[in-house]
PDB file of C-alpha atoms and ligand atoms in Angstrom:
ATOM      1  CA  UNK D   9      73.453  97.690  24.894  1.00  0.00           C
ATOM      2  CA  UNK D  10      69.448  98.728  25.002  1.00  0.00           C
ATOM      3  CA  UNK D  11      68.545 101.748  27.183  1.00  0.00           C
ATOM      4  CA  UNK D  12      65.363 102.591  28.262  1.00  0.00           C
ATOM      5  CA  UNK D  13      64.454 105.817  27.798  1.00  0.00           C
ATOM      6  CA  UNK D  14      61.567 108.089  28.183  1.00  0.00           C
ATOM      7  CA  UNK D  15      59.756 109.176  24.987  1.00  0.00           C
ATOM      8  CA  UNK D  16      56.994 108.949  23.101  1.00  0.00           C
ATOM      9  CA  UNK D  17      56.341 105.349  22.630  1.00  0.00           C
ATOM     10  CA  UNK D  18      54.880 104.646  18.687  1.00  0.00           C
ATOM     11  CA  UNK D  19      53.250 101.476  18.170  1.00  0.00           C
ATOM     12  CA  UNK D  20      52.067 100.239  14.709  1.00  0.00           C
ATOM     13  CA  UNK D  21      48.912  98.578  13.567  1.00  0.00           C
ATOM     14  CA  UNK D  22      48.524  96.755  10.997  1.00  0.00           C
ATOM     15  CA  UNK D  23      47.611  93.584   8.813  1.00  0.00           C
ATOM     16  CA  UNK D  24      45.831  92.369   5.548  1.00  0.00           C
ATOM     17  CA  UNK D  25      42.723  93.896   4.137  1.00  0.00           C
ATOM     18  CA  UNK D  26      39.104  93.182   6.010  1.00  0.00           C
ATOM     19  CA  UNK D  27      41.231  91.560   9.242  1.00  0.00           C
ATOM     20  CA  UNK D  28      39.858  94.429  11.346  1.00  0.00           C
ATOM     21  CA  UNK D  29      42.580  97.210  11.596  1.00  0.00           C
ATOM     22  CA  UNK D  30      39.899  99.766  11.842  1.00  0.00           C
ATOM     23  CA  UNK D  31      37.913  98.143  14.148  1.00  0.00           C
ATOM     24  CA  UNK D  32      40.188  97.282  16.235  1.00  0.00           C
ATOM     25  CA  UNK D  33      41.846 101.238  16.275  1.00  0.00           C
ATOM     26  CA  UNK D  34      38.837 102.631  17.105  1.00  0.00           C
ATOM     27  CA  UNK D  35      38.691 100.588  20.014  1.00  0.00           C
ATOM     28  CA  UNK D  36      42.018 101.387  21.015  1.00  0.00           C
ATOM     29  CA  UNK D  37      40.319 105.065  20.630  1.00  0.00           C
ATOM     30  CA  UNK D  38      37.630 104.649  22.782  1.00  0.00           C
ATOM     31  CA  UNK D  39      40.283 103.627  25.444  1.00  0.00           C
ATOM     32  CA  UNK D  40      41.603 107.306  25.391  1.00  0.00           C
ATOM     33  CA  UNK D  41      44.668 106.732  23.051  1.00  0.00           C
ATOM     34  CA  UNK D  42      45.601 108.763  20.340  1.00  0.00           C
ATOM     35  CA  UNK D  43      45.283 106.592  16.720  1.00  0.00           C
ATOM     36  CA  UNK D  44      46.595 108.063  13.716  1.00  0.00           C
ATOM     37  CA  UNK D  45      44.989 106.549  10.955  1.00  0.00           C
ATOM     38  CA  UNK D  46      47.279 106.692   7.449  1.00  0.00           C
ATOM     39  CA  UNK D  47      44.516 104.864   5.600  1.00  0.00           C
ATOM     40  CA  UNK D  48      41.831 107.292   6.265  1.00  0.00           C
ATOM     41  CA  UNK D  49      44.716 110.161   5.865  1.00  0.00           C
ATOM     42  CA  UNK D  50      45.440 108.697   2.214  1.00  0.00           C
ATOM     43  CA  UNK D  51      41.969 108.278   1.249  1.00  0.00           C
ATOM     44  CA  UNK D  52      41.776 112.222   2.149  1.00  0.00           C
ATOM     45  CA  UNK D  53      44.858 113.369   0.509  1.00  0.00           C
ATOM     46  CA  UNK D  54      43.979 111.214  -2.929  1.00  0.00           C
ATOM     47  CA  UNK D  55      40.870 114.130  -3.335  1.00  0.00           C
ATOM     48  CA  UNK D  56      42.406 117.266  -2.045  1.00  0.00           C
ATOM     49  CA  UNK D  57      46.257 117.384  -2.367  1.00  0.00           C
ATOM     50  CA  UNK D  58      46.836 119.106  -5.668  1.00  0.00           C
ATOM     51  CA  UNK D  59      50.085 117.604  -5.682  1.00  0.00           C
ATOM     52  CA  UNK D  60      48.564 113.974  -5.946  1.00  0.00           C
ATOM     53  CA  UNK D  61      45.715 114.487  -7.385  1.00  0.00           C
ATOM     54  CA  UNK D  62      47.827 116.148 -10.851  1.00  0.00           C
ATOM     55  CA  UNK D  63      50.198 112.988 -10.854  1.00  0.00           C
ATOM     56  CA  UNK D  64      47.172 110.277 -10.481  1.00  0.00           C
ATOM     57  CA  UNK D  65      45.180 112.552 -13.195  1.00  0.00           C
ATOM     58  CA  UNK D  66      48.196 112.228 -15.146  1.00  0.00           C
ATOM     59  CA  UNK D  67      49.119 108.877 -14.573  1.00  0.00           C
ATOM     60  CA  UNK D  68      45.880 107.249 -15.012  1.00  0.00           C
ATOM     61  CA  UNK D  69      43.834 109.850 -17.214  1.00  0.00           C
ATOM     62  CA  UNK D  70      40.834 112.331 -16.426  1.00  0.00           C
ATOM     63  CA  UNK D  71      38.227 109.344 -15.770  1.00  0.00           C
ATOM     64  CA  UNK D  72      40.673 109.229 -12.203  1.00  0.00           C
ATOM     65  CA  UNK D  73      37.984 112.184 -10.845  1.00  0.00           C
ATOM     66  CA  UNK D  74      34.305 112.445 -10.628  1.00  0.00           C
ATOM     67  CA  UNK D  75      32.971 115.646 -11.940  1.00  0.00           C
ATOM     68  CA  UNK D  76      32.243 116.711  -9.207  1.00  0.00           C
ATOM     69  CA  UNK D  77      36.339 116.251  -7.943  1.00  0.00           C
ATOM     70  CA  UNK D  78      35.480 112.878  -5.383  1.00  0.00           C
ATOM     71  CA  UNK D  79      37.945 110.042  -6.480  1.00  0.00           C
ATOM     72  CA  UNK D  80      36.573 107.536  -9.190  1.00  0.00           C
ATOM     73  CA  UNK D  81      37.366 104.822  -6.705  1.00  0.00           C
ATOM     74  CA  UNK D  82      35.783 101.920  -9.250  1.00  0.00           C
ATOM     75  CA  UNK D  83      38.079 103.485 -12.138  1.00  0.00           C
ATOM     76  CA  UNK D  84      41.289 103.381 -10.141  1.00  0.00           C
ATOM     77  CA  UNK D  85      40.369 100.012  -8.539  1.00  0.00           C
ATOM     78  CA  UNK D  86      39.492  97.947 -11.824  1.00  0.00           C
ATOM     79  CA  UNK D  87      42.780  99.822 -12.938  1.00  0.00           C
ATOM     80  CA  UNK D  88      45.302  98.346 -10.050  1.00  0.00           C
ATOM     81  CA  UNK D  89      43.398  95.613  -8.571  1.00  0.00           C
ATOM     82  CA  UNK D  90      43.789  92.412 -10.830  1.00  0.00           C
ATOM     83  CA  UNK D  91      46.265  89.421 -11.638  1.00  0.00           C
ATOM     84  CA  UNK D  92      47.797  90.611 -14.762  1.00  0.00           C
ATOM     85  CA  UNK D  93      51.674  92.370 -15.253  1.00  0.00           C
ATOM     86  CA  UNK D  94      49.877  95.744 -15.705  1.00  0.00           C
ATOM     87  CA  UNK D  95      47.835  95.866 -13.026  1.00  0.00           C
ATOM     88  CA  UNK D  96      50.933  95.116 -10.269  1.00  0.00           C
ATOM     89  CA  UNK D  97      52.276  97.968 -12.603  1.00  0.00           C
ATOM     90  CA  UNK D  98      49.706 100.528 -11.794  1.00  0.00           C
ATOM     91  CA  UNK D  99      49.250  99.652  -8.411  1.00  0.00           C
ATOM     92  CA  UNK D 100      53.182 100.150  -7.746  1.00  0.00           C
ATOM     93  CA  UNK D 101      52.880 103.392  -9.610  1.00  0.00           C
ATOM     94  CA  UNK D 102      49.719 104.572  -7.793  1.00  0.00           C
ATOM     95  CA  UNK D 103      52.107 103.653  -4.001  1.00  0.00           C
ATOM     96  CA  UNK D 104      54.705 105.207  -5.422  1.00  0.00           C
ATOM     97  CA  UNK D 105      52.588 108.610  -5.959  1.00  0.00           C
ATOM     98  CA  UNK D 106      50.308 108.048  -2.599  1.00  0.00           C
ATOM     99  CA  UNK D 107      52.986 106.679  -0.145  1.00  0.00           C
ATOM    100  CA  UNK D 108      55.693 109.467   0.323  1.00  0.00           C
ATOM    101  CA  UNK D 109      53.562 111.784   1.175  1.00  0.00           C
ATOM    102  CA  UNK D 110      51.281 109.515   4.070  1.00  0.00           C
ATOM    103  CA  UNK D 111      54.593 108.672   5.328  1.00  0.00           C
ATOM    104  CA  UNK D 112      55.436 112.175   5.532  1.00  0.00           C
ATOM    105  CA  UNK D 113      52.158 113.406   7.195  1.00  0.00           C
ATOM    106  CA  UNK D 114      53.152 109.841   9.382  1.00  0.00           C
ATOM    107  CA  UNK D 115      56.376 111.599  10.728  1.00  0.00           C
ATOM    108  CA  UNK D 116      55.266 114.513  11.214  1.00  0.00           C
ATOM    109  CA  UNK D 117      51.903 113.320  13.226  1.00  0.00           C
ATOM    110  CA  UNK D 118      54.581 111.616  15.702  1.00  0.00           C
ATOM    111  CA  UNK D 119      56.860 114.508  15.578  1.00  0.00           C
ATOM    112  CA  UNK D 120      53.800 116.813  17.008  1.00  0.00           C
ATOM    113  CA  UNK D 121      52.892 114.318  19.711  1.00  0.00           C
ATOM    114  CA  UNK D 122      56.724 113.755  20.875  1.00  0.00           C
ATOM    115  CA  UNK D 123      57.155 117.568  21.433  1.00  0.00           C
ATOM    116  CA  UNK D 124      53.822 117.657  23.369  1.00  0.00           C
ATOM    117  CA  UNK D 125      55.377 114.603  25.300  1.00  0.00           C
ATOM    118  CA  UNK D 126      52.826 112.225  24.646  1.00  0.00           C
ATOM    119  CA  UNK D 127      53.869 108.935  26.101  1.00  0.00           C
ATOM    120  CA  UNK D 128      51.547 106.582  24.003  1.00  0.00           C
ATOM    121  CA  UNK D 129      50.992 107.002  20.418  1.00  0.00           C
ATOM    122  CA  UNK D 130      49.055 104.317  17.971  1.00  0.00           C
ATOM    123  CA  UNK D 131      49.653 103.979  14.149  1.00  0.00           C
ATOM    124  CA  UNK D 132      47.212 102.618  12.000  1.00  0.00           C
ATOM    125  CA  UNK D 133      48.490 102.060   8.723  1.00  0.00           C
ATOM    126  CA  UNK D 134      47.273  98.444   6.242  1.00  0.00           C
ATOM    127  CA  UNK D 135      51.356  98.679   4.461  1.00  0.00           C
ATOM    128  CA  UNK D 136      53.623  99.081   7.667  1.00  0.00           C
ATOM    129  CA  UNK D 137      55.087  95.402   6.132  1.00  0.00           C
ATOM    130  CA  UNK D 138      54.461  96.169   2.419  1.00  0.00           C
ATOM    131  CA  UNK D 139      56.190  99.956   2.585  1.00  0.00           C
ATOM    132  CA  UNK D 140      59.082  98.758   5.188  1.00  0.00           C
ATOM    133  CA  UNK D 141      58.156 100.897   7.428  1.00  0.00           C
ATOM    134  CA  UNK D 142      58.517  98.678  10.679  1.00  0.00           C
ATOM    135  CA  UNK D 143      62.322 100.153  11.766  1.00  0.00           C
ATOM    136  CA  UNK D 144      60.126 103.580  12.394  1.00  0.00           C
ATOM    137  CA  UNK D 145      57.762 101.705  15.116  1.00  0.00           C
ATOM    138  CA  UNK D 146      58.640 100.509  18.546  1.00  0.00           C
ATOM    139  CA  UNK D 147      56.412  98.027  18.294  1.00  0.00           C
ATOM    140  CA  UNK D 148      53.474  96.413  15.494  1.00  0.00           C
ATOM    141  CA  UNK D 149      50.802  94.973  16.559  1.00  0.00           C
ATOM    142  CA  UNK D 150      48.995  92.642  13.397  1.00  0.00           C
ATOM    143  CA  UNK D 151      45.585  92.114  13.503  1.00  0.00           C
ATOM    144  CA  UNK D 152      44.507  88.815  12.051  1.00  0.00           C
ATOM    145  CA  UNK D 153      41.402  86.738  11.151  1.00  0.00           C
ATOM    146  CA  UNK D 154      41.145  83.514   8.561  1.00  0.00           C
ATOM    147  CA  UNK D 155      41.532  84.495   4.737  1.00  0.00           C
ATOM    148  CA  UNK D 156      37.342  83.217   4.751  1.00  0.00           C
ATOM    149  CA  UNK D 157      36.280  85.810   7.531  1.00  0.00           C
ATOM    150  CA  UNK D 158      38.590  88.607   5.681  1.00  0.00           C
ATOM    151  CA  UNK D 159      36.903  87.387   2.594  1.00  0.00           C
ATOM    152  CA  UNK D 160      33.757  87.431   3.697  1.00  0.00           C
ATOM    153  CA  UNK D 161      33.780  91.075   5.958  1.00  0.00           C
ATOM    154  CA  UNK D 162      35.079  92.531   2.685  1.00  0.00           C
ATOM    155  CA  UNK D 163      32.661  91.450   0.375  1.00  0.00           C
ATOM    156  CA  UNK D 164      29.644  92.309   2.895  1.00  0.00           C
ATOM    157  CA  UNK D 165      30.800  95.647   3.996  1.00  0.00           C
ATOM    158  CA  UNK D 166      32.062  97.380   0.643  1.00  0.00           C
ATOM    159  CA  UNK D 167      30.155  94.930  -2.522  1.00  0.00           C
ATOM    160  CA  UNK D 168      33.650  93.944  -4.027  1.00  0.00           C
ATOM    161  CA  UNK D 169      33.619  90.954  -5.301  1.00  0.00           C
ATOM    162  CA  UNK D 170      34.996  87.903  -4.310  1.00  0.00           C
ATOM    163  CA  UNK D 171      37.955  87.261  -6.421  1.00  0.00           C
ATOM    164  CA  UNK D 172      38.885  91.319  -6.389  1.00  0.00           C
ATOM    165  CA  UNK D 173      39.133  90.673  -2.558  1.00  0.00           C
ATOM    166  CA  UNK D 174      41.279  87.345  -2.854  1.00  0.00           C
ATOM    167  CA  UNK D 175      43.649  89.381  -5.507  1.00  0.00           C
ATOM    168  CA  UNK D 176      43.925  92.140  -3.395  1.00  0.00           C
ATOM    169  CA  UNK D 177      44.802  89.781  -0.626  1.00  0.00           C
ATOM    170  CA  UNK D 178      47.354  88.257  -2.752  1.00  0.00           C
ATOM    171  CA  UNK D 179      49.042  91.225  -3.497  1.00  0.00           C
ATOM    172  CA  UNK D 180      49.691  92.324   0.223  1.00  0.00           C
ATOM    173  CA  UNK D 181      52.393  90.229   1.802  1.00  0.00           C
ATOM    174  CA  UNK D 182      51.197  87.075   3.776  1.00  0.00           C
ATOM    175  CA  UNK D 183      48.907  87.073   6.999  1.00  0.00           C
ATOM    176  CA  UNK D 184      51.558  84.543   7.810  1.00  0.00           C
ATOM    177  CA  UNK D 185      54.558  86.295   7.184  1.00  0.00           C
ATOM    178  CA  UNK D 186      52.651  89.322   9.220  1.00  0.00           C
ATOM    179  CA  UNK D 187      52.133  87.629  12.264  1.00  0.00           C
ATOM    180  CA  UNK D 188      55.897  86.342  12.004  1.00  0.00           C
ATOM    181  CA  UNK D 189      57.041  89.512  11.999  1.00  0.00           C
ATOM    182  CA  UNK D 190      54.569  91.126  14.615  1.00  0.00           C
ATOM    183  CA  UNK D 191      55.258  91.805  18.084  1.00  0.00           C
ATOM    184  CA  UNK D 192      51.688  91.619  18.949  1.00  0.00           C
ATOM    185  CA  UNK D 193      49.008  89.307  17.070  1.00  0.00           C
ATOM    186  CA  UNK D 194      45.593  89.982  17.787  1.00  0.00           C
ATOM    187  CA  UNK D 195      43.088  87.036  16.662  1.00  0.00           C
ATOM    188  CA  UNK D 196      39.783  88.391  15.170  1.00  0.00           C
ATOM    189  CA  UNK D 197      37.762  85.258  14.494  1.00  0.00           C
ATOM    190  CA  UNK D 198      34.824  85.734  16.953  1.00  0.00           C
ATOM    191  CA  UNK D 199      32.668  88.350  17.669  1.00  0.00           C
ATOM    192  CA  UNK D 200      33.117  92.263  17.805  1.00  0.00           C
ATOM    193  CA  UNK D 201      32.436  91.759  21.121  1.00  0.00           C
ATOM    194  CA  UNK D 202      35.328  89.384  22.206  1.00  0.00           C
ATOM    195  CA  UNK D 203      37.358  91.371  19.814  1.00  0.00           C
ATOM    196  CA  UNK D 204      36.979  94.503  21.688  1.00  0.00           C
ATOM    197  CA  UNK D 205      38.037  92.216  24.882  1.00  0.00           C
ATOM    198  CA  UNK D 206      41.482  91.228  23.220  1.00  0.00           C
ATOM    199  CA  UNK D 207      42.039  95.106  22.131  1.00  0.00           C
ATOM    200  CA  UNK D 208      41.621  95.829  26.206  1.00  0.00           C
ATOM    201  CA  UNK D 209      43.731  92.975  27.244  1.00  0.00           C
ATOM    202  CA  UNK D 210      46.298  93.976  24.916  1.00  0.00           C
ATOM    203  CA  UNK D 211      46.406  97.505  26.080  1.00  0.00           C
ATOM    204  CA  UNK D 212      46.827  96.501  29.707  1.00  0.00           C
ATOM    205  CA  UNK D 213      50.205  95.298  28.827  1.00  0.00           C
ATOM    206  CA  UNK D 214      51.119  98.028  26.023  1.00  0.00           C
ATOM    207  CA  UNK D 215      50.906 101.048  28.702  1.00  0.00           C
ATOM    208  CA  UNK D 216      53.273  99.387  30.797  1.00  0.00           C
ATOM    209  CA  UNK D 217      55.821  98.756  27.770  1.00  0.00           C
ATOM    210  CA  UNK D 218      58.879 101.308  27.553  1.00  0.00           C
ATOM    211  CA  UNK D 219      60.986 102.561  24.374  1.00  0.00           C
ATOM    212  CA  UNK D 220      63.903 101.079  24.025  1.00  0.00           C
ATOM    213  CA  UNK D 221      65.988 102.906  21.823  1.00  0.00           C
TER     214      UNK D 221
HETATM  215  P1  ATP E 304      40.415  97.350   5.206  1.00  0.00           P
HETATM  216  O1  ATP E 304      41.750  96.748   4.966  1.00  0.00           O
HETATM  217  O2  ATP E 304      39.474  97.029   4.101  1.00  0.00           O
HETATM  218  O3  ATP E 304      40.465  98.800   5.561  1.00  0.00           O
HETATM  219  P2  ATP E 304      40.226  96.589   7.996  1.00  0.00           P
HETATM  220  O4  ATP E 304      41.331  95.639   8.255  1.00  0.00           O
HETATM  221  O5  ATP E 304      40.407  97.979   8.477  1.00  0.00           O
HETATM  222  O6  ATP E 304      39.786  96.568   6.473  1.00  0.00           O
HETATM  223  P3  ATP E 304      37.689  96.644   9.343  1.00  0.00           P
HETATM  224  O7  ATP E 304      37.215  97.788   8.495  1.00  0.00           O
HETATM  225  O8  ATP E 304      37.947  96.903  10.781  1.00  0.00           O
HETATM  226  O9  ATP E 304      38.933  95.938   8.668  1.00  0.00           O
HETATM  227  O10 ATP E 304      36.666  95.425   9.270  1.00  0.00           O
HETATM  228  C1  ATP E 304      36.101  95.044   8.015  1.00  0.00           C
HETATM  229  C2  ATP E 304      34.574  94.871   8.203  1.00  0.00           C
HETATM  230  O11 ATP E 304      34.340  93.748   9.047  1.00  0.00           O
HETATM  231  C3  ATP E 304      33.906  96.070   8.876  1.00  0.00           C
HETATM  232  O12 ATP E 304      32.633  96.249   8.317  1.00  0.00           O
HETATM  233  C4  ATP E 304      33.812  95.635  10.340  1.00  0.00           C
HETATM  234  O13 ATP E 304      32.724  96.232  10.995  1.00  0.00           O
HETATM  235  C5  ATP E 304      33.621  94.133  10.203  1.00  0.00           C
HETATM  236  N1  ATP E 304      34.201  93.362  11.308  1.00  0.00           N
HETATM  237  C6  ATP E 304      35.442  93.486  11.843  1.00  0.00           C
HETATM  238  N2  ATP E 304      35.631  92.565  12.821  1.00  0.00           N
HETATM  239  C7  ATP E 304      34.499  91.835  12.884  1.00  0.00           C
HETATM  240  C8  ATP E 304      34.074  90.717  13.690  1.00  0.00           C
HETATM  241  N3  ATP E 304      34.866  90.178  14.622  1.00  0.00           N
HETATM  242  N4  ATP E 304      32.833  90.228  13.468  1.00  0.00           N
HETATM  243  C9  ATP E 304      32.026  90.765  12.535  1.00  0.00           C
HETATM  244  N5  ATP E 304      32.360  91.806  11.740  1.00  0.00           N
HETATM  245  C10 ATP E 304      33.574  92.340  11.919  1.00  0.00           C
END
């Protein structure tokens, strides 16, 4: 039987690259929730944790750092971002040194917030699907747009190239398969502006949801 019980509710957002996870979290943000973001967090711990930076150095070679210690984010992208053997290789490799410890910092984020008794707490993380990591949410919300918006949001906001973007889609698991597996689908096809009204429609029904353990 499934009781409801008080608790910190931990809710899950996700989806495939350039759909508008971060846009969408920050909105959720400006509503007054707390969003943990594990990209951002990974990003951060890729150029200080000595732990991970040692294994990527050693992994992938001294050309993995700038001089000046800032990630060679070109280098390790060319390196794991392509259609041959080796580069789904490297790019397991790289998850396999990057991942255990974002899903550590992960836990422990919700620990903190469940001993404060925070009711509401928002995960943003791009491989809740890809790292099986959806038993540890309540509930995932995907956010979704068409494979040519994702495309093109990509391309205009970081210069990556077309086909990079489409392999990198490729190698995440299906926008369709997502949305299967999602709880919540938000559509982000139109403008920021009617995107920001599905994020507060959406929340109007998420603060009323319980845990249900
Ligand atoms: P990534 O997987 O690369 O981190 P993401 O899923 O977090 O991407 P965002 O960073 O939120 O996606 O969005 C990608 C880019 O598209 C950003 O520059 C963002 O400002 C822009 N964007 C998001 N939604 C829209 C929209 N509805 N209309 C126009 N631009 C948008």
């Amino acid at each position: 039987m499934e009781v409801i019980q008080e608790g910190t509710l931990v809710i899950g957002i996700t989806g495939g690259i350039g759909c508008g996870k971060t846009t969408v979290s920050h909105f959720i943000s400006e509503l007054g929730y707390i969003v943990i973001s594990t990209d951002e967090k990974a990003k951060e711990l890729m150029v200080t944790d000595f732990n991970i930076k040692n294994k990527i150095f050693r992994a992938f070679g001294s050309e993995s750092y700038n001089s000046d210690g800032s990630l060679n984010s070109q280098y390790i992208s060319d390196l794991v971002f392509g259609k041959t053997d080796e580069h789904t290789k490297r790019l397991s490799q790289l998850n396999s040194i990057v991942h255990p410890p974002v899903i550590d910092y992960m836990i422990e984020e919700v620990q903190k917030y469940e001993e404060k008794g925070e009711p509401l707490v928002f995960i943003e993380s791009a491989l809740i699907y890809e790292a099986e990591l959806e038993e540890g949410f309540d509930y995932v919300i995907v956010v979704d747009s068409t494979e040519e918006n994702a495309i093109q949001r990509i391309t205009q906001r970081t210069g990556m190239t077309e086909e990079i973007a489409r392999i990198r889609m490729k190698q995440q698991i299906s926008q369709q398969e997502k949305k299967q597996l999602a709880d919540f689908v938000i559509e982000n096809n139109g403008t920021v502006d009617e995107l920001k009204q599905s994020v507060k429609t959406l929340m109007n029904i998420v603060k009323n949801l319980k845990v249900i353990k």
